Short mmCIF file of N, CA, C and O in Angstrom, two decimals:
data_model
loop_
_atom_site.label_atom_id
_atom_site.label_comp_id
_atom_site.label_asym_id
_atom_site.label_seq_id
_atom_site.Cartn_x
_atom_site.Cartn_y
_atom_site.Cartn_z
N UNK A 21 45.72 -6.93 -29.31
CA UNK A 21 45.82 -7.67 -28.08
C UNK A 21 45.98 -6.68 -26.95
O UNK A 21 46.48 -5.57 -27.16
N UNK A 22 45.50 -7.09 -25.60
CA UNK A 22 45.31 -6.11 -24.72
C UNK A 22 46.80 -6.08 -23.77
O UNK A 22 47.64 -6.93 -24.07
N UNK A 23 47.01 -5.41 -22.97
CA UNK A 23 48.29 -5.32 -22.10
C UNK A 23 47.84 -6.24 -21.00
O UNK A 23 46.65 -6.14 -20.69
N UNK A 24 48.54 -7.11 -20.36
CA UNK A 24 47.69 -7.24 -19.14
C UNK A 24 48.20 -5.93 -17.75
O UNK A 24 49.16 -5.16 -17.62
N UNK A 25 47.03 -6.25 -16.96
CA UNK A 25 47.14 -5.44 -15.87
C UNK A 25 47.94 -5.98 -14.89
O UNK A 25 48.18 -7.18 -14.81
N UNK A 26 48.56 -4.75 -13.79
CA UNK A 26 49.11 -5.54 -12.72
C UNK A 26 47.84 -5.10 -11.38
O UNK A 26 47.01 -4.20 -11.25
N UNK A 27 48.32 -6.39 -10.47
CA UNK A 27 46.96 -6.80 -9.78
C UNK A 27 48.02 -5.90 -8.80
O UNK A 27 49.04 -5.26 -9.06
N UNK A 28 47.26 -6.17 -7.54
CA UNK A 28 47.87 -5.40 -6.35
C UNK A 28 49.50 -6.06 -5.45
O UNK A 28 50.05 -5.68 -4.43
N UNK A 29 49.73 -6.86 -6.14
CA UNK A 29 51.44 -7.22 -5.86
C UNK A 29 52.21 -7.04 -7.19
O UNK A 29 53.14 -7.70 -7.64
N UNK A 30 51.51 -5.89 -7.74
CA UNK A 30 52.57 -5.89 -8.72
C UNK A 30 52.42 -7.09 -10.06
O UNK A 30 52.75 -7.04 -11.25
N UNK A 31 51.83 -8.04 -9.28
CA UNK A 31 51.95 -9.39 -10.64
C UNK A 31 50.75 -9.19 -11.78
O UNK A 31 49.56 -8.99 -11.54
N UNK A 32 51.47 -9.31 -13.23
CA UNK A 32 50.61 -8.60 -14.26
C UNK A 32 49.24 -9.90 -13.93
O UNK A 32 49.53 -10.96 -13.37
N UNK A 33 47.73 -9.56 -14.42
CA UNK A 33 46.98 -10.17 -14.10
C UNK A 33 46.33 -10.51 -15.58
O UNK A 33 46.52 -9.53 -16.30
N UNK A 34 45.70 -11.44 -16.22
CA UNK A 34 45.26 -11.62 -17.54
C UNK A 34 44.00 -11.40 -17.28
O UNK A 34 43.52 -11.78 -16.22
N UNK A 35 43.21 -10.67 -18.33
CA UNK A 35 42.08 -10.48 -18.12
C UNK A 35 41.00 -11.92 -18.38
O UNK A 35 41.27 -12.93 -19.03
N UNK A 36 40.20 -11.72 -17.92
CA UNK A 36 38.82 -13.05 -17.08
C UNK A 36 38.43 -13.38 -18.38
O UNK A 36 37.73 -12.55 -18.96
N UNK A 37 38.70 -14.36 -18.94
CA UNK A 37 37.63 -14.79 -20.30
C UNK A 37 36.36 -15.98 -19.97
O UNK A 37 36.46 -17.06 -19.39
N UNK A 38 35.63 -15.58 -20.34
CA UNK A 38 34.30 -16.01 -20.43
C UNK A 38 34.17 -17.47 -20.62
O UNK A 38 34.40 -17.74 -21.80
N UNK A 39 33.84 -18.64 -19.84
CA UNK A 39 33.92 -19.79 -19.90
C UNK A 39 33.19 -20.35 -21.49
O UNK A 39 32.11 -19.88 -21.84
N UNK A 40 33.73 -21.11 -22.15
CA UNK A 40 33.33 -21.68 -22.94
C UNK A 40 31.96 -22.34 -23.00
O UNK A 40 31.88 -23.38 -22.34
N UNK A 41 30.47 -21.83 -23.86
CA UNK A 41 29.44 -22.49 -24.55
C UNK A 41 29.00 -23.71 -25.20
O UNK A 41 27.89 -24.24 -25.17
N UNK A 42 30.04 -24.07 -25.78
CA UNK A 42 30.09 -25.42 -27.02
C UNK A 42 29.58 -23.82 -28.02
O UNK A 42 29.30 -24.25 -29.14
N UNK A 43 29.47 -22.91 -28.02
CA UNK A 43 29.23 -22.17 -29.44
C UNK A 43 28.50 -21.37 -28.92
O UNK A 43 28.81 -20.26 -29.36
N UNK A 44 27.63 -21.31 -28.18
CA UNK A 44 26.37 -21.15 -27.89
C UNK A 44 26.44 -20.00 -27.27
O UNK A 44 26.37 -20.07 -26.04
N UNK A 45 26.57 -18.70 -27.86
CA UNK A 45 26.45 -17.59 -26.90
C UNK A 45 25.16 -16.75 -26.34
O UNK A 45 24.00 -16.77 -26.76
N UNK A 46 25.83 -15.85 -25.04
CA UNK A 46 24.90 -16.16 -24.05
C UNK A 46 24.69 -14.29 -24.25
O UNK A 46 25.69 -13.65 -24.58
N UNK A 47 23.48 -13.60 -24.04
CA UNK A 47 23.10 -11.94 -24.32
C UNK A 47 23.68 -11.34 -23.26
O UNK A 47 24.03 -10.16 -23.26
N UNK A 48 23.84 -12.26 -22.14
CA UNK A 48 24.05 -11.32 -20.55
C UNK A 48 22.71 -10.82 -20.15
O UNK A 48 22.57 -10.40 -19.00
N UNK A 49 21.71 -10.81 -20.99
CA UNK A 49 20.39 -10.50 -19.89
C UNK A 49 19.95 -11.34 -19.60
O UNK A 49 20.25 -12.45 -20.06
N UNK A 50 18.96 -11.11 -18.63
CA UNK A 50 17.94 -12.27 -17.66
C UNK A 50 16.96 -12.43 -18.64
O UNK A 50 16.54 -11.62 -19.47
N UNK A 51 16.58 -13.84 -18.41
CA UNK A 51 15.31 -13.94 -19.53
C UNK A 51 14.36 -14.42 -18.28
O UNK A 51 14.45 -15.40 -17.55
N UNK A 52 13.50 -13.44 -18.32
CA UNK A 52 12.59 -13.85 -17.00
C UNK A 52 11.38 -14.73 -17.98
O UNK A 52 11.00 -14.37 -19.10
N UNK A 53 10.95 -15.91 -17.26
CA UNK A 53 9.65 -16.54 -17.34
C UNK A 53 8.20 -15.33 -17.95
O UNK A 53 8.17 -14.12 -18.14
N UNK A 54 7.27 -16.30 -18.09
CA UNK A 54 5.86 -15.60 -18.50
C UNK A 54 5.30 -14.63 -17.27
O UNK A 54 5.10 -15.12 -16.16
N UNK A 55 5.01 -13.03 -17.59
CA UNK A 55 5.01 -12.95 -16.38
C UNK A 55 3.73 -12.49 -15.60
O UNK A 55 2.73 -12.07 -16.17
N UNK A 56 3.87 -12.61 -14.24
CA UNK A 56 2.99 -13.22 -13.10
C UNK A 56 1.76 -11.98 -12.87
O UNK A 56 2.05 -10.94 -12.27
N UNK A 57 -0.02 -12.28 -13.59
CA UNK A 57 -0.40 -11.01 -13.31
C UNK A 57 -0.69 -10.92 -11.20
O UNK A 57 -0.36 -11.63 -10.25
N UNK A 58 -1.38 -9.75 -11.36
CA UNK A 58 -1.78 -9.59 -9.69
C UNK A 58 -2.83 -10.41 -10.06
O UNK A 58 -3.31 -10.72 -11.15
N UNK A 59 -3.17 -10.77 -8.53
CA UNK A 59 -4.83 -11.05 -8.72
C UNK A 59 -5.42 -10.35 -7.66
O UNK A 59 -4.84 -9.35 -7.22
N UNK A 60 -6.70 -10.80 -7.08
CA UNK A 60 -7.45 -10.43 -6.09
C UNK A 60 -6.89 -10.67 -4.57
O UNK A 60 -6.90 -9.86 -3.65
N UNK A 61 -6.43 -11.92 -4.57
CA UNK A 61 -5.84 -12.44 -3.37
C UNK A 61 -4.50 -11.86 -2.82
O UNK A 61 -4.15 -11.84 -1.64
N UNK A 62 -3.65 -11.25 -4.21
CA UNK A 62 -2.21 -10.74 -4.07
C UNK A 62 -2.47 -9.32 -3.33
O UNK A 62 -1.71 -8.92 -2.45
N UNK A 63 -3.78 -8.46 -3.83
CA UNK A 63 -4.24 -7.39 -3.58
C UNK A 63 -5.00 -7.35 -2.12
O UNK A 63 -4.95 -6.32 -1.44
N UNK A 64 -5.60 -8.36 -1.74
CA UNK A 64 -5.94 -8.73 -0.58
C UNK A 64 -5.02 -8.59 0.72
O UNK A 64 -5.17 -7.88 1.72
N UNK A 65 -3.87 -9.66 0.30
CA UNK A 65 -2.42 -10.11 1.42
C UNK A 65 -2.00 -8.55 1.40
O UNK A 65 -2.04 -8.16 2.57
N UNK A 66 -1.60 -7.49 0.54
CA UNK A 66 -1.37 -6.25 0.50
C UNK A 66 -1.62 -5.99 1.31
O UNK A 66 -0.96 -5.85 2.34
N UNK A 67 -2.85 -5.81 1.05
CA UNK A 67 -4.02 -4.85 2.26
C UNK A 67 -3.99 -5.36 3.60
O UNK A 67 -3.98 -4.74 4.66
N UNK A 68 -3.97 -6.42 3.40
CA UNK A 68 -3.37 -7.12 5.37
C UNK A 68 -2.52 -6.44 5.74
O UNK A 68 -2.69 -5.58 6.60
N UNK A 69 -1.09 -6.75 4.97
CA UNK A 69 0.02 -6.38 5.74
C UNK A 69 0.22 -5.21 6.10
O UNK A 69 0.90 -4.84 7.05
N UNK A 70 -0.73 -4.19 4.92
CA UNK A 70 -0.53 -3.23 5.17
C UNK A 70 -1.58 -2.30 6.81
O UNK A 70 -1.30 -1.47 7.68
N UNK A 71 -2.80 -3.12 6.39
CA UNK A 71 -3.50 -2.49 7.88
C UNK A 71 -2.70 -2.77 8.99
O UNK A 71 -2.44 -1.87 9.79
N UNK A 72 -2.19 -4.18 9.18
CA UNK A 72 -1.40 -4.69 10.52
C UNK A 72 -0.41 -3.82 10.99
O UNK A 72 -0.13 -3.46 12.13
N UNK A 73 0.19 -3.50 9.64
CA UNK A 73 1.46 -1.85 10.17
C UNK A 73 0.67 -0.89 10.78
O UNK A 73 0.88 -0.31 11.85
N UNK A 74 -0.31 -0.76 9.97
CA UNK A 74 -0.58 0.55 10.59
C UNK A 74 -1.75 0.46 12.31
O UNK A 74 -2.35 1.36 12.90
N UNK A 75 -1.65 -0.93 12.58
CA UNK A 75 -2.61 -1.33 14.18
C UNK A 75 -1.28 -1.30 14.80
O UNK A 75 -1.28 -0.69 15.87
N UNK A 76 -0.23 -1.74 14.47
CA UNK A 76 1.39 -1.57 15.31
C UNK A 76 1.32 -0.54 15.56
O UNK A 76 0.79 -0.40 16.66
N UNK A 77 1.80 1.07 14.77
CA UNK A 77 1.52 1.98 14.61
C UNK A 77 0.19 2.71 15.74
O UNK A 77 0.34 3.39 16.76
N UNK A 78 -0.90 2.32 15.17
CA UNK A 78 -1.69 2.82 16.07
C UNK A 78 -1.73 2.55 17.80
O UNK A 78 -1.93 3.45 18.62
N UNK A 79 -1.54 1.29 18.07
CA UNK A 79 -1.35 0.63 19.56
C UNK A 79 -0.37 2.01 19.98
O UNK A 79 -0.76 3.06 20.49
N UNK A 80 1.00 1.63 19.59
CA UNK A 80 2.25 2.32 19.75
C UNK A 80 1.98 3.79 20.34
O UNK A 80 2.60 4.43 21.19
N UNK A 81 0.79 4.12 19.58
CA UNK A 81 0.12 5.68 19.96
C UNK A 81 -0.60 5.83 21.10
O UNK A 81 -0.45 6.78 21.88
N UNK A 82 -1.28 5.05 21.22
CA UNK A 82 -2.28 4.76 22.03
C UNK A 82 -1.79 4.08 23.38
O UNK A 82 -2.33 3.73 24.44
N UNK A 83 -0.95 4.06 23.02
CA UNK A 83 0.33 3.01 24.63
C UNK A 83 1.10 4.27 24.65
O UNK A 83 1.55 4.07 25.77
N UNK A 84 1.45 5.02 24.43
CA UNK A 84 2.23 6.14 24.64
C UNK A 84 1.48 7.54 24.94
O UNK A 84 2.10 8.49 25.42
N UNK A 85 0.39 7.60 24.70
CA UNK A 85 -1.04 8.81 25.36
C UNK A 85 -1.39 8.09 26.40
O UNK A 85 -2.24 7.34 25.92
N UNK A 86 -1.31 7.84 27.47
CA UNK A 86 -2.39 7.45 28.12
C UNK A 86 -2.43 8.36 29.48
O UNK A 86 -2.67 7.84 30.57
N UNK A 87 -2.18 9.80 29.34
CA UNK A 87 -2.71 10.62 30.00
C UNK A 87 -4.22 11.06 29.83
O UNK A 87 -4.80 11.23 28.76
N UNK A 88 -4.78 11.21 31.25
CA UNK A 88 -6.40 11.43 30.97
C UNK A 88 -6.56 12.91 30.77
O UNK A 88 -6.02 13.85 31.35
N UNK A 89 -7.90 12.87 29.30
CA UNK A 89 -8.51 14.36 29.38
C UNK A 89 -9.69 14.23 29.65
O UNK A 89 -10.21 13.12 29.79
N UNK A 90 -10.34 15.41 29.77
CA UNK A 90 -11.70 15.25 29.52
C UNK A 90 -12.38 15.93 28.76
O UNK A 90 -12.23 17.12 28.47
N UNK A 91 -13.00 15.36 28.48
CA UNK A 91 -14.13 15.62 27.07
C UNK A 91 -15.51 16.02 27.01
O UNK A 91 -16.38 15.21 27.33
N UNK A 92 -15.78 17.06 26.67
CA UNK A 92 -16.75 17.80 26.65
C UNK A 92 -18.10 17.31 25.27
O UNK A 92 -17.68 17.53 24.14
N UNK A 93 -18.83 17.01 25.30
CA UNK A 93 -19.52 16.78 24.41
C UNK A 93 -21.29 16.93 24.23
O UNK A 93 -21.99 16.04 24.72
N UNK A 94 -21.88 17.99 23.56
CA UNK A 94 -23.42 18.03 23.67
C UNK A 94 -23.84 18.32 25.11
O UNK A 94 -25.00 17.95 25.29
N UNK A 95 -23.32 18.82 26.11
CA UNK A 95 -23.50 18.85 27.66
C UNK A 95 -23.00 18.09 28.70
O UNK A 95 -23.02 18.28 29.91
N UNK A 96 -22.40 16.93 27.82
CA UNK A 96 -21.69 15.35 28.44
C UNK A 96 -20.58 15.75 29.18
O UNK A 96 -20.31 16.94 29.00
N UNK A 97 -20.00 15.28 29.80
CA UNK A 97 -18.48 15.20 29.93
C UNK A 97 -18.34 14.30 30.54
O UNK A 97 -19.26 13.77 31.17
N UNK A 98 -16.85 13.80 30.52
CA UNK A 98 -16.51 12.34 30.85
C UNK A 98 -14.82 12.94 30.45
O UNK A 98 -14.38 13.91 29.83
N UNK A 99 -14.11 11.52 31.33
CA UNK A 99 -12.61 11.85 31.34
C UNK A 99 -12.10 10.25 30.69
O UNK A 99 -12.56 9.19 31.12
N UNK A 100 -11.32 10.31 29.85
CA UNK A 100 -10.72 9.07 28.95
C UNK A 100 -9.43 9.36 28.42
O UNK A 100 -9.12 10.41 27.85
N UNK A 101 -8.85 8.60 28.60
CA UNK A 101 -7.44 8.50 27.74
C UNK A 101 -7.21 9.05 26.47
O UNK A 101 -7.70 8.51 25.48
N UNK A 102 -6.40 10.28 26.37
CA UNK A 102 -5.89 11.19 25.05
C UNK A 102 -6.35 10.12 23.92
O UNK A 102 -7.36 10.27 23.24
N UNK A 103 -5.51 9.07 23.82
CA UNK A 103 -5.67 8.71 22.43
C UNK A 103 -6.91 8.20 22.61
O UNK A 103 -7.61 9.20 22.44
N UNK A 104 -7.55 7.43 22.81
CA UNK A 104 -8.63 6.74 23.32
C UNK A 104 -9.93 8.10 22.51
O UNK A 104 -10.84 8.03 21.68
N UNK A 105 -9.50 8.87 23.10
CA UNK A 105 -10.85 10.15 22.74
C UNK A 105 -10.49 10.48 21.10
O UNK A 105 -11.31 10.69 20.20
N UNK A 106 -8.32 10.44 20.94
CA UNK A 106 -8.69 10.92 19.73
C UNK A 106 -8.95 9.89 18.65
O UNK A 106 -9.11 10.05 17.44
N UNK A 107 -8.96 8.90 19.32
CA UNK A 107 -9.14 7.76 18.06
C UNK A 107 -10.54 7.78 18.22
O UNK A 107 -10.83 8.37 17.18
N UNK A 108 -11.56 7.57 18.75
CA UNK A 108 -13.19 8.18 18.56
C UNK A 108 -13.51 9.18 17.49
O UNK A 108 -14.24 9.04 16.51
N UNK A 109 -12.68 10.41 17.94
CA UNK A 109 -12.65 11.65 16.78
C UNK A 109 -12.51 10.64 15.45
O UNK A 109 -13.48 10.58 14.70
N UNK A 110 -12.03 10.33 15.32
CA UNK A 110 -10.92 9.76 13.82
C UNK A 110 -12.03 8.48 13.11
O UNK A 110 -12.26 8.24 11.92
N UNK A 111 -12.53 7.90 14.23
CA UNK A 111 -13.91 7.12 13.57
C UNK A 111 -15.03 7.99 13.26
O UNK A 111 -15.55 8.01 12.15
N UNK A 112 -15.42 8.75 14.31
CA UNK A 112 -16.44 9.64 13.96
C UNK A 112 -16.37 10.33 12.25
O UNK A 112 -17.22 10.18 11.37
N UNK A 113 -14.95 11.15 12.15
CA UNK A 113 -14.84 11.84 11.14
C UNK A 113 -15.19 10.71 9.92
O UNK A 113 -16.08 10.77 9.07
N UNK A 114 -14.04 9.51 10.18
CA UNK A 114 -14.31 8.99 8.84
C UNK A 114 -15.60 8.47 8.32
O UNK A 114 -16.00 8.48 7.16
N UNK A 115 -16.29 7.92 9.60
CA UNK A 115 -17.89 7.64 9.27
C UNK A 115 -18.97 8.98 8.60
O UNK A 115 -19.97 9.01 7.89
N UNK A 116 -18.16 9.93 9.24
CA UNK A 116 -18.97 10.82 8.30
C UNK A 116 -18.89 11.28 6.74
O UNK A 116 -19.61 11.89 5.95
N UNK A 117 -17.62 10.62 6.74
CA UNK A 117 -16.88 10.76 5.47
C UNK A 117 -17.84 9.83 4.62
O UNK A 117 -18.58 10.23 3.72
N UNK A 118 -17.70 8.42 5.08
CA UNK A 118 -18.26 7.22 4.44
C UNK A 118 -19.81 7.74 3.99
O UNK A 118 -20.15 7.88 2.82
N UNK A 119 -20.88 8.05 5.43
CA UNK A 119 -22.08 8.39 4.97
C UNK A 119 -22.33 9.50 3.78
O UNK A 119 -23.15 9.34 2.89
N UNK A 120 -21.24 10.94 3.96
CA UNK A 120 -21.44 11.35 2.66
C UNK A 120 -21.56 10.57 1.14
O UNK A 120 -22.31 10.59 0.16
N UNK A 121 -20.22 9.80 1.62
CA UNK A 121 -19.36 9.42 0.28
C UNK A 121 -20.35 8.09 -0.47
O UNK A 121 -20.30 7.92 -1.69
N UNK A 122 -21.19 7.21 0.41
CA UNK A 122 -22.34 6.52 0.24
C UNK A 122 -23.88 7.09 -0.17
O UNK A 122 -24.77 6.44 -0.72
N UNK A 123 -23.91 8.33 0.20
CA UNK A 123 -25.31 9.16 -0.18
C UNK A 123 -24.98 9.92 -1.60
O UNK A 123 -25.92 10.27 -2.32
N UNK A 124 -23.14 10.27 -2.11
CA UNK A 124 -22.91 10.91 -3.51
C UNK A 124 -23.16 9.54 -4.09
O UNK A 124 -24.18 9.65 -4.78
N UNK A 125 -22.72 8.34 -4.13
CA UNK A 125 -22.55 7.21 -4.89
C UNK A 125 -24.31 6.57 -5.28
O UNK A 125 -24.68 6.44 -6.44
N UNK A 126 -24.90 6.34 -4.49
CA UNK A 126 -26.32 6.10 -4.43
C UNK A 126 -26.83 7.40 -5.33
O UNK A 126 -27.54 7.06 -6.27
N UNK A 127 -26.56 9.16 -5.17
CA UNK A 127 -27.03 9.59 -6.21
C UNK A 127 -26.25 9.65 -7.67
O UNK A 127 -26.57 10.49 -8.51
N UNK A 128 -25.36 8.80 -7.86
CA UNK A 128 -24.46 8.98 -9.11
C UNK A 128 -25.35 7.68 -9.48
O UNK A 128 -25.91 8.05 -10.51
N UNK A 129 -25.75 6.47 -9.25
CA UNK A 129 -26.10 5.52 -9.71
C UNK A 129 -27.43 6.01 -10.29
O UNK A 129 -27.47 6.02 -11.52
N UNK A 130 -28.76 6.51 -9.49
CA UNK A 130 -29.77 6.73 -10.17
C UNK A 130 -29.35 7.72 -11.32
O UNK A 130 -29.44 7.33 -12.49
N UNK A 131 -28.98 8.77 -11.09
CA UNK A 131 -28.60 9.16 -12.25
C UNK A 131 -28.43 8.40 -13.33
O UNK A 131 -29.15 8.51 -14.32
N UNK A 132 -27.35 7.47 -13.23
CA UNK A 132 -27.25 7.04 -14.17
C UNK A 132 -28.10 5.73 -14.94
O UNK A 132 -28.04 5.49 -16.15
N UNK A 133 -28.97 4.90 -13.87
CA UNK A 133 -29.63 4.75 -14.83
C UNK A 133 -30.79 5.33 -14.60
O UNK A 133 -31.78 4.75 -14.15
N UNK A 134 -30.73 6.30 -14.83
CA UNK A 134 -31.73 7.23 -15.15
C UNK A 134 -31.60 7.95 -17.18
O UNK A 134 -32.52 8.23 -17.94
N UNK A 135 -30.37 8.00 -17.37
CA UNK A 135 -29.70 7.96 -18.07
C UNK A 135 -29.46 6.92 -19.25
O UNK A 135 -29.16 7.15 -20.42
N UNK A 136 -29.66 5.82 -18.67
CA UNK A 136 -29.89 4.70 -19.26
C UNK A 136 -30.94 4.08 -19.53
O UNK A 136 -30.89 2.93 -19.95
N UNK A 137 -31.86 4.60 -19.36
CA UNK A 137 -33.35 4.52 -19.34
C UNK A 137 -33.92 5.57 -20.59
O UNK A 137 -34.90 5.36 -21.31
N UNK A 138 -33.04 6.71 -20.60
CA UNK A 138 -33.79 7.64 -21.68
C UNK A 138 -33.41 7.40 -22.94
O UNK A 138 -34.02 7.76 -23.94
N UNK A 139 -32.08 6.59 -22.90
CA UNK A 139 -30.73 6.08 -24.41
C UNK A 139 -31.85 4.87 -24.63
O UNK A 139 -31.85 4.82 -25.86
N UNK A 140 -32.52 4.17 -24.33
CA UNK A 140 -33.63 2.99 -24.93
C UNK A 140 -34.48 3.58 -26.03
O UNK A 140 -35.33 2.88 -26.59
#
């Protein structure tokens, strides 16, 4: 048998026993339900919430540059708002990114069925 404890006035305290089952005892873990896969749509709402942070984010930048530079380009020049020019940069780059990354994929496909053409 255990001692009991004293609580904070000194008065001994009995330790907490576990409410009665009818018998039926209980593991203490959670028994979670069948569980929930992702789908397309869960992966979708993701991707929302997640671009919308990052247009907060971007505004935030773009509201806080709005000193003018000017920009030199191919013989051009013209004067536009810091962020304004560098968010241009930042499309430019990634479009160039994309057109590579669309001209490797288009040659990975013939390849392959090219590939799949000689296994017949």
């Amino acid at each position: 048998m255990t001692q009991p404890q004293e609580g904070a006035a000194g008065v001994p305290v009995e330790p907490a026993t576990p409410p009665e089952t009818g018998g039926a005892r209980h593991s203490g873990k959670f028994q979670a339900g069948p569980k929930l896969k992702r789908t397309r749509v869960s992966g979708t709402w993701i991707a929302v919430i997640v671009a919308l942070i990052v247009l907060v984010f971007l505004l935030v930048f773009i509201l806080q540059n709005q000193d003018t530079a000017t920009v030199h380009f191919l013989g051009m020049s013209g004067s536009m708002p810091l962020a304004v020019a560098m968010l241009f940069s930042v499309i430019a780059g990634g479009a160039l990114v994309a057109l590579v990354g669309g001209a490797r994929i288009l040659q990975l496909r013939k390849q392959a069925k090219k590939s799949r053409h000689q296994l017949r």
